[in-house]
PDB file of C-alpha atoms in Angstrom:
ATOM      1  CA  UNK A 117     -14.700   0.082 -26.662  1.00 85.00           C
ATOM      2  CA  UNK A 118     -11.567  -1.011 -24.802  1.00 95.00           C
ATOM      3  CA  UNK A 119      -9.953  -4.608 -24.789  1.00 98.00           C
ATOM      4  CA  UNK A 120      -8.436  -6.169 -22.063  1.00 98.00           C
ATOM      5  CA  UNK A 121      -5.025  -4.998 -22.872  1.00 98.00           C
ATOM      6  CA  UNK A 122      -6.119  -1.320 -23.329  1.00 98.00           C
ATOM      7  CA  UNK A 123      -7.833  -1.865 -20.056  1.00 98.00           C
ATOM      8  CA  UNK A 124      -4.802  -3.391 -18.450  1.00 98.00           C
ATOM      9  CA  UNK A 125      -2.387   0.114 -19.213  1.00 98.00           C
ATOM     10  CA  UNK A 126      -5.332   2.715 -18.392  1.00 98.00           C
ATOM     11  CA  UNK A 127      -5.765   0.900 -15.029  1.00 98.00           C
ATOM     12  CA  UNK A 128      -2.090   1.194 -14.507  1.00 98.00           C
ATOM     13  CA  UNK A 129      -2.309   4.867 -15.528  1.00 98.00           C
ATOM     14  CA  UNK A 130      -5.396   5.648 -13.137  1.00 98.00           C
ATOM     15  CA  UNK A 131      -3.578   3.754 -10.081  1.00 98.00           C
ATOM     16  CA  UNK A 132      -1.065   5.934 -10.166  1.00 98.00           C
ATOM     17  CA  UNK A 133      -3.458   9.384 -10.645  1.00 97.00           C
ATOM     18  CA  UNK A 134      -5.091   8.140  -7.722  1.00 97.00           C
ATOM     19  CA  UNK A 135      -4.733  10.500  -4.916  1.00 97.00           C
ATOM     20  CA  UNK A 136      -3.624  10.942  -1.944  1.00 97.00           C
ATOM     21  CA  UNK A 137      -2.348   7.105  -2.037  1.00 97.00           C
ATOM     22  CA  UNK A 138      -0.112   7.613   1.602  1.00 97.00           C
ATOM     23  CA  UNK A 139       3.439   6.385   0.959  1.00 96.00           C
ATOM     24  CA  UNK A 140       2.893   6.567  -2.579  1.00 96.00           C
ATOM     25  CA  UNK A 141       3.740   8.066  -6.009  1.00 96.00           C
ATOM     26  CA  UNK A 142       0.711   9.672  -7.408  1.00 96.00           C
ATOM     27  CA  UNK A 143      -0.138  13.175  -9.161  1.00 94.00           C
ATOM     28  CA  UNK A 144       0.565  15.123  -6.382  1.00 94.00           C
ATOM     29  CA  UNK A 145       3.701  13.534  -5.110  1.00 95.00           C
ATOM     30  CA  UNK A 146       6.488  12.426  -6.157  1.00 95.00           C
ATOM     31  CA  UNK A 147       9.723  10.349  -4.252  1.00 91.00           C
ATOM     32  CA  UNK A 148      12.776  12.409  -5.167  1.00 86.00           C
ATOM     33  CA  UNK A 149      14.397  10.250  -8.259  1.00 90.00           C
ATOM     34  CA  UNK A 150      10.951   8.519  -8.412  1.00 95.00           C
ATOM     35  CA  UNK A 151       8.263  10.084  -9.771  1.00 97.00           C
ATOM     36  CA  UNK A 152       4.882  10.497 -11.705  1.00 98.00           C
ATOM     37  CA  UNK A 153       6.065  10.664 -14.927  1.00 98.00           C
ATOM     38  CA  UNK A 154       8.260   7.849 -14.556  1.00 98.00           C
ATOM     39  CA  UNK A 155       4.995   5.611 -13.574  1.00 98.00           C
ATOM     40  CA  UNK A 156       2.837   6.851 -16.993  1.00 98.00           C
ATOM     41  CA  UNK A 157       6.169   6.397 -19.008  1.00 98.00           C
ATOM     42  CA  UNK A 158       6.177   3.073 -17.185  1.00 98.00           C
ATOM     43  CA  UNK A 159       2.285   2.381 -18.337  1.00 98.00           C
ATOM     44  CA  UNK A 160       3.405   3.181 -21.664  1.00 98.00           C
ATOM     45  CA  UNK A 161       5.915   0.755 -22.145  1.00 98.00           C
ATOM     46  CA  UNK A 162       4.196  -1.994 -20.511  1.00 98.00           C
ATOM     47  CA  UNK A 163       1.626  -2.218 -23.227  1.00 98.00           C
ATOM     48  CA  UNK A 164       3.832  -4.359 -25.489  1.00 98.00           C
ATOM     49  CA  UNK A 165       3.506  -7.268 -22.864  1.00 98.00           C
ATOM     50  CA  UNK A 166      -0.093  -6.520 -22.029  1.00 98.00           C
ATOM     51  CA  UNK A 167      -1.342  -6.737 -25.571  1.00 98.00           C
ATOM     52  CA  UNK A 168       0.909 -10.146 -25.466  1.00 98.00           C
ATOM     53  CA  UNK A 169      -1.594 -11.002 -22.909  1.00 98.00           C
ATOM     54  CA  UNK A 170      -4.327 -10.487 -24.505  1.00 98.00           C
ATOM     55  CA  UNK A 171      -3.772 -12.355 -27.783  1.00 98.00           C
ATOM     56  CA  UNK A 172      -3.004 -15.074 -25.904  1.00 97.00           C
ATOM     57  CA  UNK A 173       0.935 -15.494 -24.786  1.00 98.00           C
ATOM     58  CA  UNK A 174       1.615 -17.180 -21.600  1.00 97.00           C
ATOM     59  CA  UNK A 175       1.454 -15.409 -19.035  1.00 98.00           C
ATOM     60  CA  UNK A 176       5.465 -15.493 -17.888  1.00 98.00           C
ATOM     61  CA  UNK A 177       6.258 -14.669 -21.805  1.00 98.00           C
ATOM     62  CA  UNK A 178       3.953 -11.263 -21.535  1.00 98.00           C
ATOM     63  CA  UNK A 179       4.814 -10.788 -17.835  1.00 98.00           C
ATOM     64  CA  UNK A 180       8.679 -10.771 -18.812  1.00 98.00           C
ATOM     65  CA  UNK A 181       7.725  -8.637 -22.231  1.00 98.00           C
ATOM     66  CA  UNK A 182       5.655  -6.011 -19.628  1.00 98.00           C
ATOM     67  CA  UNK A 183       8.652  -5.346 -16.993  1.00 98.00           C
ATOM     68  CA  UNK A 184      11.064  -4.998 -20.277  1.00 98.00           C
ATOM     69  CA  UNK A 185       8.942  -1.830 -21.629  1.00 98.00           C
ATOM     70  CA  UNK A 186       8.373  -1.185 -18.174  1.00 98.00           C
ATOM     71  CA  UNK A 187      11.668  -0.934 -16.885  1.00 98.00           C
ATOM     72  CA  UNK A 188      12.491   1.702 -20.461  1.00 97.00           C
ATOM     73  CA  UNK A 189      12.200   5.160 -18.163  1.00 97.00           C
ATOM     74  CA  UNK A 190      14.544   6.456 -15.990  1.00 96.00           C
ATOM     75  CA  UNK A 191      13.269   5.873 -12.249  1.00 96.00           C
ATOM     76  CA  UNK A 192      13.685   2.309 -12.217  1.00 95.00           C
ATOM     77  CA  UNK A 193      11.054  -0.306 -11.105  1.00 96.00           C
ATOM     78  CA  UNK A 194       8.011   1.841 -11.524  1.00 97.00           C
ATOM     79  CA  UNK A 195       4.725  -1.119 -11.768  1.00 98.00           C
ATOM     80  CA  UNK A 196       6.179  -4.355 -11.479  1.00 98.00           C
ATOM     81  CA  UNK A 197       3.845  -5.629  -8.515  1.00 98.00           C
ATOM     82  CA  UNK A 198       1.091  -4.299 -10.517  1.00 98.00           C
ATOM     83  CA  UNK A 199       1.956  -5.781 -13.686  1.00 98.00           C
ATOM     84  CA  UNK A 200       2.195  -9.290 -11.948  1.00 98.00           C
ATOM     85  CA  UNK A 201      -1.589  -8.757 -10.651  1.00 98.00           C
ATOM     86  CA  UNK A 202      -2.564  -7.327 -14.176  1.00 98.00           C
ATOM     87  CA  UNK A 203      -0.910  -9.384 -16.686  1.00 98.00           C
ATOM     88  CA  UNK A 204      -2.802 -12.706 -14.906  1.00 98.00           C
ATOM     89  CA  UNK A 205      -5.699 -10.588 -14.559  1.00 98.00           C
ATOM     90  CA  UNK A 206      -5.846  -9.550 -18.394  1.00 98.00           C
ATOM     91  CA  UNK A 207      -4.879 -13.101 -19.657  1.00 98.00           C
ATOM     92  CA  UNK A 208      -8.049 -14.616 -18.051  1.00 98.00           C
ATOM     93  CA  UNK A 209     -10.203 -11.526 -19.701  1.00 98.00           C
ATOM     94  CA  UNK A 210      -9.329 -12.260 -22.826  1.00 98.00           C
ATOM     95  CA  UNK A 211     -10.530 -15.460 -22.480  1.00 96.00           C
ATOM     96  CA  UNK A 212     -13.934 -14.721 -21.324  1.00 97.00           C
ATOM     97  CA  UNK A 213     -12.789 -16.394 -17.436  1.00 97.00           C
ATOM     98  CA  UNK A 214     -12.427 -13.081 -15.484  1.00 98.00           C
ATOM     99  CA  UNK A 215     -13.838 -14.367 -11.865  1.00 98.00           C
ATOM    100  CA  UNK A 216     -12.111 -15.616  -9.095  1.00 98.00           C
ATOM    101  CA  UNK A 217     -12.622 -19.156 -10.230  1.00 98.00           C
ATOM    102  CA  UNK A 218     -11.473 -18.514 -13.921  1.00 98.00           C
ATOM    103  CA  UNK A 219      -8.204 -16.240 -12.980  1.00 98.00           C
ATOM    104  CA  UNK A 220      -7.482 -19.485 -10.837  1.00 98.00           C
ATOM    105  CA  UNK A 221      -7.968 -21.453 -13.543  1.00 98.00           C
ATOM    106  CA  UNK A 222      -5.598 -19.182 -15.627  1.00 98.00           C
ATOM    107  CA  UNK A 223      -2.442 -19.068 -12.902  1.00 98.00           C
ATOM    108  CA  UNK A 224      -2.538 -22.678 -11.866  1.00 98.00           C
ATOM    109  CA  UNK A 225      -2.074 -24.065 -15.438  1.00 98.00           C
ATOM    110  CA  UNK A 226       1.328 -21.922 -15.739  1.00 98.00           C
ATOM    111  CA  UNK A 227       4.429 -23.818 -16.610  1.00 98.00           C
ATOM    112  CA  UNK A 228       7.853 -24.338 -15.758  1.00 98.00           C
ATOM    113  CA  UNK A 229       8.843 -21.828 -18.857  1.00 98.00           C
ATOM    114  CA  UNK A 230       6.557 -19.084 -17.372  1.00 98.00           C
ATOM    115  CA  UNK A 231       8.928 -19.230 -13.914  1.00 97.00           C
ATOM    116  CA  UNK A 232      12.041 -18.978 -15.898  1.00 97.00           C
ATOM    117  CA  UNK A 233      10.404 -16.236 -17.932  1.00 97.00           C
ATOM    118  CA  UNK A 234       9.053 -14.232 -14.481  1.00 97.00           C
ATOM    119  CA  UNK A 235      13.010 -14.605 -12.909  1.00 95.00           C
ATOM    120  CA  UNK A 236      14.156 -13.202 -16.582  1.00 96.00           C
ATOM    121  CA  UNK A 237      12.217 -10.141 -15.855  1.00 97.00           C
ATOM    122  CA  UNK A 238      13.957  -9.572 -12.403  1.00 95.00           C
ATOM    123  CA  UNK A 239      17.194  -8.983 -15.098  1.00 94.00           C
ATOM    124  CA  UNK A 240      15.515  -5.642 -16.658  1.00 95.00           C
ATOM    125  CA  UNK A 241      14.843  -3.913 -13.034  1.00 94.00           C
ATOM    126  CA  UNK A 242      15.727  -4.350  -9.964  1.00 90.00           C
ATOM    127  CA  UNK A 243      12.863  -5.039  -7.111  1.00 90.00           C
ATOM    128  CA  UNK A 244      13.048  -4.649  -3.990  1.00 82.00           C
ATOM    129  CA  UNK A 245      12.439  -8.614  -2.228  1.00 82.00           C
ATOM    130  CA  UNK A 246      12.328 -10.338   0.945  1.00 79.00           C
ATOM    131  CA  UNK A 247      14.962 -13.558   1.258  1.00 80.00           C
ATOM    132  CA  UNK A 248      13.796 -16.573  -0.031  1.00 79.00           C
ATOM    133  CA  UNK A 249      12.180 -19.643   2.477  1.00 75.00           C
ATOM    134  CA  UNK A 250      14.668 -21.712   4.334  1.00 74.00           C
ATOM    135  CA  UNK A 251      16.465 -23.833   1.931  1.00 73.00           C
ATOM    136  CA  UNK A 252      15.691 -22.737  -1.219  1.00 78.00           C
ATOM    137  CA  UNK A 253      18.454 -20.183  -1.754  1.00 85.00           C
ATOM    138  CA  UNK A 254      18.887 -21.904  -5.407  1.00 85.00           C
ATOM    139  CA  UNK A 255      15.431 -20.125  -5.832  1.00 84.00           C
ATOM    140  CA  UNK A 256      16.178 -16.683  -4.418  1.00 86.00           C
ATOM    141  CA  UNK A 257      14.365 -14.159  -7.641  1.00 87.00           C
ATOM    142  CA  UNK A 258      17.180 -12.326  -7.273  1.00 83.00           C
ATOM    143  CA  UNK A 259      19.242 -14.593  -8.929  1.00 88.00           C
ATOM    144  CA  UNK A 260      17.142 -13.939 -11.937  1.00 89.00           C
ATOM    145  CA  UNK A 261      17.590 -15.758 -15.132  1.00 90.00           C
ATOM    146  CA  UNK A 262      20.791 -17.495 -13.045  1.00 91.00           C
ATOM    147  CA  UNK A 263      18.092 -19.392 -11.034  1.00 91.00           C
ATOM    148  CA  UNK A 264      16.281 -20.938 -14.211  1.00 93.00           C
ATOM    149  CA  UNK A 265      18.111 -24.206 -13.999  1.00 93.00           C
ATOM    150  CA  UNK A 266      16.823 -25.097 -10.391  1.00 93.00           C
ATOM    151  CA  UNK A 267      13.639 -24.125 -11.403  1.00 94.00           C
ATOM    152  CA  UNK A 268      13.568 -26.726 -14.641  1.00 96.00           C
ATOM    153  CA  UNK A 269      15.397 -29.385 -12.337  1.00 94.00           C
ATOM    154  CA  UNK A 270      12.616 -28.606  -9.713  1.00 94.00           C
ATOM    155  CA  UNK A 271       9.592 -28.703 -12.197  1.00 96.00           C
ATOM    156  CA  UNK A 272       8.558 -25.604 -10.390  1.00 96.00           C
ATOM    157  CA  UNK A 273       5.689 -23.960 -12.367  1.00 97.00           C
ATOM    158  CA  UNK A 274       5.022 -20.105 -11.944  1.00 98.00           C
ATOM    159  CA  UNK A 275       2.168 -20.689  -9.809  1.00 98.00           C
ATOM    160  CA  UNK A 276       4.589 -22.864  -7.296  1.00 96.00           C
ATOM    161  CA  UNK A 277       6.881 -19.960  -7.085  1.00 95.00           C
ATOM    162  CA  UNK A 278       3.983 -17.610  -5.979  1.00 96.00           C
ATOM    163  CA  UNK A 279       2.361 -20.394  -3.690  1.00 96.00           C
ATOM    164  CA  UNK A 280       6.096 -20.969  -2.050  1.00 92.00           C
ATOM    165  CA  UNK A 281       5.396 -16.917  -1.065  1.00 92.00           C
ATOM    166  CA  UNK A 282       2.105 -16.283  -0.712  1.00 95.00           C
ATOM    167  CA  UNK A 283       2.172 -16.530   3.170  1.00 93.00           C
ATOM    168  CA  UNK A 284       4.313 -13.338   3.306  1.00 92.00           C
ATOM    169  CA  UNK A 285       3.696 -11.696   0.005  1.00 95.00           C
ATOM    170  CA  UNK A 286       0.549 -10.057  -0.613  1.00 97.00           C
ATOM    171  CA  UNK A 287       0.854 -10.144  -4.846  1.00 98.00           C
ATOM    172  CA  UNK A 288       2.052 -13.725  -4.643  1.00 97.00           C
ATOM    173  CA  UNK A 289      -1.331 -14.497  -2.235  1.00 98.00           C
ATOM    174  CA  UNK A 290      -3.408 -13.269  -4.866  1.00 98.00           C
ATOM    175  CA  UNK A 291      -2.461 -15.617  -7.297  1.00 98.00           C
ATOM    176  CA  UNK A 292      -3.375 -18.663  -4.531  1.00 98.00           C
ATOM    177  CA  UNK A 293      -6.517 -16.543  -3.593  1.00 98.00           C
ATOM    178  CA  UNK A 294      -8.537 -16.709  -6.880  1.00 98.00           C
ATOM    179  CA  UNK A 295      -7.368 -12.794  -6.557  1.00 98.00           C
ATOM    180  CA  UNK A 296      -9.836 -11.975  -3.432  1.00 98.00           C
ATOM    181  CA  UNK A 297      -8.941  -8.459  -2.898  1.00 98.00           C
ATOM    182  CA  UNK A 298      -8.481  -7.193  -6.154  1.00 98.00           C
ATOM    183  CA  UNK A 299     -12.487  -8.617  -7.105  1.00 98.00           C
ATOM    184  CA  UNK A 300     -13.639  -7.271  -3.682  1.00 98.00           C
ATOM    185  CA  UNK A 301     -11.784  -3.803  -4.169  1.00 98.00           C
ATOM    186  CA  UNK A 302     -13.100  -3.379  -7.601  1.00 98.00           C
ATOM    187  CA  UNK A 303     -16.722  -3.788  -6.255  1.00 98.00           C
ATOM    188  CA  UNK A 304     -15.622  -1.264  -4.036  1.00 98.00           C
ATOM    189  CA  UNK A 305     -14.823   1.090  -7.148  1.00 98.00           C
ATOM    190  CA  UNK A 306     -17.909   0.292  -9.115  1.00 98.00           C
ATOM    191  CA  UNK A 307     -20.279   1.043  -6.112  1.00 98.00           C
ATOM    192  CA  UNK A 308     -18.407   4.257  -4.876  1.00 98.00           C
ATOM    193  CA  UNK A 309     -18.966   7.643  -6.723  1.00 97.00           C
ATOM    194  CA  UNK A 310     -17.095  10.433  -8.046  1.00 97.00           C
ATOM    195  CA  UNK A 311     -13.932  10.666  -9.749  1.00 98.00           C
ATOM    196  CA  UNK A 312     -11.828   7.808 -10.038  1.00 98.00           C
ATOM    197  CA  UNK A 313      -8.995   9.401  -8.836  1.00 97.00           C
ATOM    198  CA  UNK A 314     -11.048   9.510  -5.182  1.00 97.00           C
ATOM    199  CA  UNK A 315     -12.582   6.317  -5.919  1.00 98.00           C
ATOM    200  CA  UNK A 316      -8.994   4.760  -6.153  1.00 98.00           C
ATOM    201  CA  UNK A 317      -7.813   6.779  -3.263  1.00 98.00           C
ATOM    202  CA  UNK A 318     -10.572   5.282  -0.639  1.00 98.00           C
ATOM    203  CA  UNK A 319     -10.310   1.773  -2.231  1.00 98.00           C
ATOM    204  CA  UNK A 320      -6.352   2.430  -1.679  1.00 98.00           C
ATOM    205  CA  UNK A 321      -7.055   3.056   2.042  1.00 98.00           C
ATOM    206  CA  UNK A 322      -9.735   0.484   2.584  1.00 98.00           C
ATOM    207  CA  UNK A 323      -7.195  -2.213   1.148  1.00 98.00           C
ATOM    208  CA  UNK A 324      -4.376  -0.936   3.486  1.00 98.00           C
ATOM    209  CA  UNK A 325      -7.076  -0.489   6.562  1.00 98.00           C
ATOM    210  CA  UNK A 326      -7.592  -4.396   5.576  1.00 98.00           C
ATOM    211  CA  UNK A 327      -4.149  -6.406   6.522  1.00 97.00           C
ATOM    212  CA  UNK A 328      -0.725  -4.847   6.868  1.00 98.00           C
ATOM    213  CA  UNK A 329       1.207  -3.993   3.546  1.00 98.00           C
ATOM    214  CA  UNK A 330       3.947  -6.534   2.611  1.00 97.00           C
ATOM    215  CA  UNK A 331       6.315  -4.474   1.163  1.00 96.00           C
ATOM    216  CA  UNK A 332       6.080  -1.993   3.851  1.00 97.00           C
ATOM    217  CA  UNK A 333       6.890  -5.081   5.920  1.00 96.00           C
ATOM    218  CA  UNK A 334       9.886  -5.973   3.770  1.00 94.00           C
ATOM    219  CA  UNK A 335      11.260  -2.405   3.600  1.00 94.00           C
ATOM    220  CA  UNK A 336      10.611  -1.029   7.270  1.00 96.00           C
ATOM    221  CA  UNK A 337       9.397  -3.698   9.249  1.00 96.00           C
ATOM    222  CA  UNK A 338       6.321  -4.807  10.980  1.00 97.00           C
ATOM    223  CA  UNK A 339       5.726  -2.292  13.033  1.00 98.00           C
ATOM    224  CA  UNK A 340       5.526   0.465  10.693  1.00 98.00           C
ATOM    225  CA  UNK A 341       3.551  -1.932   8.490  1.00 98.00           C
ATOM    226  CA  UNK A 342       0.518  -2.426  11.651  1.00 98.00           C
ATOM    227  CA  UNK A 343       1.308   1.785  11.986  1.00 98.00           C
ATOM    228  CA  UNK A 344       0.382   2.199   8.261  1.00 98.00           C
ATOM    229  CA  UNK A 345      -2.624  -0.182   8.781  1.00 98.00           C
ATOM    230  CA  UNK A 346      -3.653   1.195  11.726  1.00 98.00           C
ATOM    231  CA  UNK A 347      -3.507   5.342  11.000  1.00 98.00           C
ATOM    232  CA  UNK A 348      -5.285   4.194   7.310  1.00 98.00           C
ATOM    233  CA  UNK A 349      -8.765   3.244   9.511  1.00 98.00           C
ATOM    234  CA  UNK A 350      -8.246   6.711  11.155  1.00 98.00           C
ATOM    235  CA  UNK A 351      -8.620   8.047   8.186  1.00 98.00           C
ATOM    236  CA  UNK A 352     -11.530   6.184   6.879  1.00 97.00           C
ATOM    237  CA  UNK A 353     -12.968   7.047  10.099  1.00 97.00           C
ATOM    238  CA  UNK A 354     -12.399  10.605  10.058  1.00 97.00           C
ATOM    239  CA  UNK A 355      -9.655  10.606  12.616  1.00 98.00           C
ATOM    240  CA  UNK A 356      -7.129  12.069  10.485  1.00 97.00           C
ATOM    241  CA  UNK A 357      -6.559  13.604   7.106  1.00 97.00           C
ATOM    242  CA  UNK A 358      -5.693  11.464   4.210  1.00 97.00           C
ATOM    243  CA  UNK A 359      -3.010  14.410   2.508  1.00 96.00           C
ATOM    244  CA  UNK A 360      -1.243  15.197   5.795  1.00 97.00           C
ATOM    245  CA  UNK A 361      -1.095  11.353   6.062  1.00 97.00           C
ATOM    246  CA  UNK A 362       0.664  10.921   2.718  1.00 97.00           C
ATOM    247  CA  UNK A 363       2.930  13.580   2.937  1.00 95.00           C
ATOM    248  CA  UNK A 364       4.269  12.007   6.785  1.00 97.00           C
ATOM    249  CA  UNK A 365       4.684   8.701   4.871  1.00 97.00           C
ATOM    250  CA  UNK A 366       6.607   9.578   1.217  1.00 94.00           C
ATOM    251  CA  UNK A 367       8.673  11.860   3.789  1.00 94.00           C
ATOM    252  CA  UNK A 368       9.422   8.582   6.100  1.00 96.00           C
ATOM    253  CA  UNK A 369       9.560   6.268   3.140  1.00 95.00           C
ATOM    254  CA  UNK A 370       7.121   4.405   4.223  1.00 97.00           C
ATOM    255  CA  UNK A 371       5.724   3.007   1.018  1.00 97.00           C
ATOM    256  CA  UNK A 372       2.606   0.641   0.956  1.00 98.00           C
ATOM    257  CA  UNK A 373       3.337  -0.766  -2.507  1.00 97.00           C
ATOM    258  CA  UNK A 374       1.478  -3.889  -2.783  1.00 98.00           C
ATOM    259  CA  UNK A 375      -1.674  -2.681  -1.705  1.00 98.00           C
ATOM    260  CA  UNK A 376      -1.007  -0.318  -4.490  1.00 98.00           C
ATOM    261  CA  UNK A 377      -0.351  -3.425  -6.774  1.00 98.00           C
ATOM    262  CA  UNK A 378      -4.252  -4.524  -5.842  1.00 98.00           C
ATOM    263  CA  UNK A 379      -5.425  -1.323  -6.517  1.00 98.00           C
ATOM    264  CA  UNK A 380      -3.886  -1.093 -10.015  1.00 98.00           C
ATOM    265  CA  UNK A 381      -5.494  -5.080 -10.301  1.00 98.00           C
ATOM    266  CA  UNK A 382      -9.117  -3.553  -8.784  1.00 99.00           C
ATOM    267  CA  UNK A 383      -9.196  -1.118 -11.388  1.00 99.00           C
ATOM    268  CA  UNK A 384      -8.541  -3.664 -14.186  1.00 98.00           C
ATOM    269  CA  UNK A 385     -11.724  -5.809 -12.951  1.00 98.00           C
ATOM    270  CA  UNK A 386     -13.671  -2.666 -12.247  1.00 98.00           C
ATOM    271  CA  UNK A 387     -12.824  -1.083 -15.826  1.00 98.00           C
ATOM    272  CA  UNK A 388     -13.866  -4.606 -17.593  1.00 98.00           C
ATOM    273  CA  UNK A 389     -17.292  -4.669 -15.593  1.00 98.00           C
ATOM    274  CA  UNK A 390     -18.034  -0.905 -16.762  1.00 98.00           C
ATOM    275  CA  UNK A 391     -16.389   1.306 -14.459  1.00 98.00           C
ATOM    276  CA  UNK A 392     -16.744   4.428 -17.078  1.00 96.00           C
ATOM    277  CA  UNK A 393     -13.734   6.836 -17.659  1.00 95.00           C
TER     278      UNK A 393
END
């Protein structure tokens, strides 16, 4: 039987075999210099942090420890808007607190030390972010472990840096959300049928059909984020082919990534509640 932290990497692993995922890497697609082997070496090398997770390390400690292995392949950032949705997600597991009231539990009593720890890992690999709110340029993640003495002079805790983006950040709204979509996807998953790979496709789809993707929003704008939204229902509605879809989009670059993110953190909840591989 699987622990939370074996649980955390094979979700990682079956987010990315998911397929078609439009705009994404998955087994049949790859993005040039990105690609799918890049993602399960990326799995691999997250475990380290994950298992940190589970035996009980803060969560910023095996967040940071996660992107480190993580970010040991050669495509770059391969999982690290998953592994902030996962890591949370397998620290509350462990503990026997893996509901939207528990997780919320977990993420609000983060420290100061877990912020510094969660800019450290923006050091191993870069990410790809939207500019910070107005006036807190002293808190801009991209400063990385160079921001760590605002955040101690601030007191800011990891779950204030989420909460200062969760209005435009779909990963950072999960952690103010009790993680709504990721539970509600991974009922999705346990009531669906067939192989997961299709399971995590349509639960992919549903979650993009949902609310516009934010890092499509970051990367290429609103309107190609409420086009991505918008062609994903014709496809659940049998207006247009899921495949053809996700070829248009890795050829655009259009890249839904953080609904990918809550698909990886679906199939952690949906593996723990006996979603059988």
């Amino acid at each position: 039987m699987r622990d939370p932290a074996e649980n955390g990497q094979l979700a990682l692993l079956l987010e990315v075999a998911g397929t078609p995922k439009p705009g994404n890497v998955d087994r049949e697609r790859d993005y040039g210099d990105l690609r799918f082997e890049h993602f399960l070496a990326g799995a691999v090398g997250a475990r380290t942090g994950l298992r940190a997770a589970a035996d009980g390390a803060s969560i910023g400690t095996a967040f940071e420890s996660s992107i480190e292995g993580m970010s040991g392949q050669s495509g770059g950032n391969t999982q690290f808007g998953a592994l902030l949705v996962t890591v949370p997600l397998v620290r509350a597991a462990a503990d026997g607190r893996l509901t939207p009231d528990g997780v919320t539990e977990t993420v609000e009593a983060t420290t100061v030390e877990d912020a510094c720890a969660f800019y450290e890992a923006f050091e191993h690999v870069g990410v790809a972010v939207d500019d910070p709110p107005e006036g807190l340029d002293s808190l801009d993640v991209r400063r990385g472990a160079a921001a760590t003495d605002a955040l101690r002079e601030r007191g800011a805790t990891l779950y204030d840096v989420m909460a200062l983006s969760a209005d435009r950040d779909g990963v950072a709204a999960e952690w103010c959300s009790g993680f709504e979509r990721s539970f509600e996807a991974a009922g999705w998953l346990l009531d669906d049928e067939g192989p997961i790979h299709r399971r995590a496709s349509r639960a992919f789809l549903r979650l993009l059909a949902a609310e516009p993707d934010t890092f499509v929003i970051t990367r290429n704008g609103e309107t190609a984020a409420e086009e991505a939204t918008r062609r994903a229902r014709a496809v659940l509605d049998g207006e247009a082919d899921a495949d053809a879809l996700a070829e248009e989009f890795v050829a655009r670059d259009i890249n839904p990534g953080t609904t990918a993110d809550i698909t990886a953190g679906a199939l952690f909840v949906a593996l723990e509640r006996g979603l059988e591989v």
